[in-house]
């Protein structure tokens, strides 16, 4: 489940404390703040735009480019 939360600072602190207690119990919790969310959203939108423009590369082409 993904949850986007908008809360006051005091509520956020209580929620984060609770989530931290869950991770200490071995539960899987990933927290993404607004900065990371906006960055990932921009990357997804850029990728969709590239697909629409036919700029699609194979995994091998991508790895070759990254290794340069």
Short mmCIF file of N, CA, C and O in Angstrom, two decimals:
data_model
loop_
_atom_site.label_atom_id
_atom_site.label_comp_id
_atom_site.label_asym_id
_atom_site.label_seq_id
_atom_site.Cartn_x
_atom_site.Cartn_y
_atom_site.Cartn_z
N UNK A 1 0.84 -1.17 0.00
CA UNK A 1 0.00 0.00 0.00
C UNK A 1 0.89 1.24 0.00
O UNK A 1 1.92 1.28 0.65
N UNK A 2 0.49 2.22 -0.75
CA UNK A 2 1.18 3.50 -0.77
C UNK A 2 0.26 4.54 -0.15
O UNK A 2 -0.93 4.58 -0.43
N UNK A 3 0.83 5.40 0.67
CA UNK A 3 0.06 6.42 1.35
C UNK A 3 0.78 7.75 1.23
O UNK A 3 1.97 7.85 1.55
N UNK A 4 0.10 8.75 0.73
CA UNK A 4 0.66 10.11 0.71
C UNK A 4 -0.02 10.85 1.84
O UNK A 4 -1.24 10.89 1.92
N UNK A 5 0.76 11.46 2.72
CA UNK A 5 0.25 12.02 3.96
C UNK A 5 0.54 13.52 4.02
O UNK A 5 1.65 13.95 3.76
N UNK A 6 -0.46 14.28 4.37
CA UNK A 6 -0.29 15.70 4.64
C UNK A 6 -0.79 15.92 6.07
O UNK A 6 -1.98 15.79 6.33
N UNK A 7 0.13 16.21 6.99
CA UNK A 7 -0.24 16.32 8.41
C UNK A 7 0.56 17.44 9.06
O UNK A 7 1.61 17.86 8.55
N UNK A 8 0.08 17.89 10.21
CA UNK A 8 0.81 18.89 10.97
C UNK A 8 2.13 18.30 11.45
O UNK A 8 2.32 17.08 11.44
N UNK A 9 3.02 19.17 11.90
CA UNK A 9 4.33 18.69 12.33
C UNK A 9 4.22 17.75 13.53
O UNK A 9 4.88 16.71 13.58
N UNK A 10 3.36 18.08 14.48
CA UNK A 10 3.23 17.22 15.66
C UNK A 10 2.62 15.87 15.30
O UNK A 10 3.08 14.82 15.79
N UNK A 11 1.65 15.86 14.40
CA UNK A 11 1.06 14.60 13.96
C UNK A 11 2.08 13.80 13.16
O UNK A 11 2.18 12.57 13.32
N UNK A 12 2.85 14.48 12.33
CA UNK A 12 3.87 13.79 11.53
C UNK A 12 4.89 13.11 12.42
O UNK A 12 5.29 11.98 12.16
N UNK A 13 5.32 13.80 13.48
CA UNK A 13 6.30 13.22 14.41
C UNK A 13 5.74 11.96 15.07
O UNK A 13 6.45 10.97 15.21
N UNK A 14 4.48 12.00 15.47
CA UNK A 14 3.86 10.83 16.11
C UNK A 14 3.74 9.67 15.12
O UNK A 14 3.99 8.51 15.47
N UNK A 15 3.35 9.99 13.89
CA UNK A 15 3.21 8.95 12.86
C UNK A 15 4.57 8.34 12.54
O UNK A 15 4.70 7.11 12.45
N UNK A 16 5.59 9.18 12.37
CA UNK A 16 6.94 8.67 12.07
C UNK A 16 7.46 7.82 13.22
O UNK A 16 8.12 6.80 13.00
N UNK A 17 7.17 8.22 14.45
CA UNK A 17 7.59 7.42 15.61
C UNK A 17 6.93 6.05 15.58
O UNK A 17 7.57 5.02 15.84
N UNK A 18 5.64 6.02 15.25
CA UNK A 18 4.93 4.75 15.16
C UNK A 18 5.52 3.87 14.05
O UNK A 18 5.76 2.68 14.24
N UNK A 19 5.79 4.48 12.88
CA UNK A 19 6.36 3.71 11.77
C UNK A 19 7.74 3.17 12.14
O UNK A 19 8.09 2.04 11.79
N UNK A 20 8.52 3.96 12.86
CA UNK A 20 9.83 3.50 13.30
C UNK A 20 9.69 2.30 14.22
O UNK A 20 10.47 1.34 14.14
N UNK A 21 8.67 2.31 15.08
CA UNK A 21 8.47 1.16 15.98
C UNK A 21 8.11 -0.09 15.17
O UNK A 21 8.50 -1.20 15.54
N UNK A 22 7.39 0.09 14.08
CA UNK A 22 7.06 -1.06 13.22
C UNK A 22 8.32 -1.65 12.60
O UNK A 22 8.47 -2.87 12.52
N UNK A 23 9.23 -0.79 12.12
CA UNK A 23 10.46 -1.31 11.51
C UNK A 23 11.30 -2.05 12.54
O UNK A 23 11.96 -3.03 12.20
N UNK A 24 11.27 -1.59 13.77
CA UNK A 24 12.02 -2.29 14.83
C UNK A 24 11.43 -3.67 15.11
O UNK A 24 12.11 -4.55 15.61
N UNK A 25 10.14 -3.84 14.78
CA UNK A 25 9.48 -5.13 14.95
C UNK A 25 9.65 -6.00 13.70
O UNK A 25 9.08 -7.09 13.62
N UNK A 26 10.39 -5.52 12.73
CA UNK A 26 10.64 -6.31 11.53
C UNK A 26 9.68 -6.08 10.38
O UNK A 26 9.76 -6.76 9.36
N UNK A 27 8.77 -5.12 10.53
CA UNK A 27 7.84 -4.81 9.45
C UNK A 27 8.56 -4.00 8.37
O UNK A 27 9.52 -3.27 8.64
N UNK A 28 8.09 -4.12 7.15
CA UNK A 28 8.68 -3.39 6.03
C UNK A 28 7.95 -2.06 5.83
O UNK A 28 6.75 -2.05 5.56
N UNK A 29 8.69 -0.97 5.98
CA UNK A 29 8.13 0.37 5.81
C UNK A 29 9.14 1.21 5.04
O UNK A 29 10.32 1.25 5.39
N UNK A 30 8.68 1.87 3.99
CA UNK A 30 9.54 2.78 3.22
C UNK A 30 8.89 4.15 3.26
O UNK A 30 7.72 4.30 2.94
N UNK A 31 9.68 5.14 3.65
CA UNK A 31 9.16 6.50 3.75
C UNK A 31 9.81 7.35 2.66
O UNK A 31 11.03 7.38 2.54
N UNK A 32 8.97 7.99 1.87
CA UNK A 32 9.45 8.86 0.81
C UNK A 32 8.91 10.26 1.08
O UNK A 32 7.70 10.46 1.13
N UNK A 33 9.80 11.21 1.26
CA UNK A 33 9.34 12.56 1.54
C UNK A 33 8.95 13.27 0.24
O UNK A 33 9.11 12.74 -0.84
N UNK A 34 8.43 14.47 0.36
CA UNK A 34 7.95 15.21 -0.80
C UNK A 34 9.04 15.44 -1.84
O UNK A 34 8.78 15.40 -3.04
N UNK A 35 10.26 15.69 -1.39
CA UNK A 35 11.35 15.95 -2.32
C UNK A 35 11.62 14.73 -3.19
O UNK A 35 11.72 14.83 -4.42
N UNK A 36 11.70 13.57 -2.58
CA UNK A 36 11.94 12.33 -3.33
C UNK A 36 10.75 12.02 -4.22
O UNK A 36 10.90 11.62 -5.38
N UNK A 37 9.53 12.21 -3.69
CA UNK A 37 8.31 11.97 -4.47
C UNK A 37 8.30 12.83 -5.74
O UNK A 37 8.04 12.33 -6.83
N UNK A 38 8.59 14.12 -5.60
CA UNK A 38 8.60 15.02 -6.75
C UNK A 38 9.68 14.63 -7.76
O UNK A 38 9.47 14.67 -8.96
N UNK A 39 10.86 14.22 -7.25
CA UNK A 39 11.95 13.80 -8.13
C UNK A 39 11.57 12.55 -8.90
O UNK A 39 11.77 12.47 -10.12
N UNK A 40 11.01 11.56 -8.21
CA UNK A 40 10.61 10.32 -8.89
C UNK A 40 9.47 10.57 -9.87
O UNK A 40 9.46 10.01 -10.97
N UNK A 41 8.52 11.41 -9.51
CA UNK A 41 7.41 11.74 -10.41
C UNK A 41 7.93 12.41 -11.67
O UNK A 41 7.50 12.06 -12.79
N UNK A 42 8.88 13.34 -11.54
CA UNK A 42 9.46 14.01 -12.70
C UNK A 42 10.15 13.00 -13.61
O UNK A 42 10.06 13.08 -14.84
N UNK A 43 10.86 12.04 -13.02
CA UNK A 43 11.54 11.01 -13.81
C UNK A 43 10.56 10.13 -14.56
O UNK A 43 10.79 9.78 -15.73
N UNK A 44 9.47 9.78 -13.92
CA UNK A 44 8.44 8.96 -14.57
C UNK A 44 7.81 9.72 -15.72
O UNK A 44 7.64 9.18 -16.82
N UNK A 45 7.47 10.99 -15.48
CA UNK A 45 6.87 11.80 -16.55
C UNK A 45 7.83 11.98 -17.73
O UNK A 45 7.41 11.92 -18.89
N UNK A 46 9.12 12.16 -17.44
CA UNK A 46 10.12 12.29 -18.50
C UNK A 46 10.21 10.99 -19.29
O UNK A 46 10.28 10.99 -20.51
N UNK A 47 10.16 9.86 -18.59
CA UNK A 47 10.21 8.56 -19.27
C UNK A 47 9.00 8.33 -20.16
O UNK A 47 9.13 7.84 -21.28
N UNK A 48 7.82 8.71 -19.67
CA UNK A 48 6.61 8.57 -20.50
C UNK A 48 6.68 9.45 -21.74
O UNK A 48 6.27 9.05 -22.83
N UNK A 49 7.22 10.65 -21.58
CA UNK A 49 7.38 11.55 -22.73
C UNK A 49 8.35 10.95 -23.75
O UNK A 49 8.11 11.01 -24.96
N UNK A 50 9.43 10.34 -23.26
CA UNK A 50 10.39 9.72 -24.17
C UNK A 50 9.74 8.56 -24.92
O UNK A 50 9.99 8.38 -26.12
N UNK A 51 8.91 7.79 -24.25
CA UNK A 51 8.21 6.68 -24.91
C UNK A 51 7.30 7.22 -26.00
O UNK A 51 7.27 6.70 -27.12
N UNK A 52 6.56 8.29 -25.68
CA UNK A 52 5.66 8.89 -26.67
C UNK A 52 6.43 9.39 -27.89
O UNK A 52 5.92 9.37 -29.01
N UNK A 53 7.66 9.84 -27.69
CA UNK A 53 8.48 10.36 -28.78
C UNK A 53 9.32 9.27 -29.46
O UNK A 53 10.18 9.58 -30.29
N UNK A 54 9.09 8.01 -29.10
CA UNK A 54 9.80 6.90 -29.73
C UNK A 54 11.24 6.72 -29.28
O UNK A 54 12.01 6.02 -29.92
N UNK A 55 11.61 7.34 -28.19
CA UNK A 55 12.98 7.22 -27.68
C UNK A 55 13.04 6.06 -26.69
O UNK A 55 13.11 6.23 -25.48
N UNK A 56 13.00 4.85 -27.24
CA UNK A 56 12.99 3.64 -26.44
C UNK A 56 14.30 2.88 -26.70
O UNK A 56 14.69 2.70 -27.85
N UNK A 57 14.95 2.46 -25.63
CA UNK A 57 16.23 1.77 -25.74
C UNK A 57 16.14 0.41 -25.06
O UNK A 57 15.45 0.25 -24.06
N UNK A 58 16.89 -0.55 -25.59
CA UNK A 58 16.95 -1.86 -24.96
C UNK A 58 17.82 -1.79 -23.71
O UNK A 58 18.59 -0.85 -23.52
N UNK A 59 17.70 -2.78 -22.86
CA UNK A 59 18.52 -2.84 -21.64
C UNK A 59 20.00 -2.84 -22.00
O UNK A 59 20.81 -2.18 -21.35
N UNK A 60 20.37 -3.59 -23.04
CA UNK A 60 21.77 -3.66 -23.46
C UNK A 60 22.28 -2.30 -23.90
O UNK A 60 23.40 -1.91 -23.57
N UNK A 61 21.45 -1.55 -24.65
CA UNK A 61 21.86 -0.21 -25.10
C UNK A 61 22.04 0.73 -23.90
O UNK A 61 22.99 1.51 -23.86
N UNK A 62 21.15 0.62 -22.95
CA UNK A 62 21.23 1.47 -21.77
C UNK A 62 22.47 1.16 -20.95
O UNK A 62 23.20 2.06 -20.55
N UNK A 63 22.74 -0.10 -20.72
CA UNK A 63 23.92 -0.50 -19.95
C UNK A 63 25.19 -0.07 -20.67
O UNK A 63 26.12 0.42 -20.05
N UNK A 64 25.22 -0.23 -22.00
CA UNK A 64 26.39 0.20 -22.77
C UNK A 64 26.61 1.70 -22.61
O UNK A 64 27.74 2.15 -22.42
N UNK A 65 25.55 2.48 -22.66
CA UNK A 65 25.66 3.94 -22.51
C UNK A 65 26.13 4.32 -21.10
O UNK A 65 26.96 5.20 -20.94
N UNK A 66 25.62 3.63 -20.09
CA UNK A 66 26.00 3.93 -18.72
C UNK A 66 27.44 3.55 -18.43
O UNK A 66 28.10 4.17 -17.58
N UNK A 67 27.97 2.57 -19.14
CA UNK A 67 29.36 2.14 -18.94
C UNK A 67 30.40 3.02 -19.64
O UNK A 67 31.58 2.81 -19.47
N UNK A 68 29.95 3.97 -20.43
CA UNK A 68 30.90 4.85 -21.14
C UNK A 68 31.58 5.80 -20.20
O UNK A 68 31.10 6.23 -19.22
#
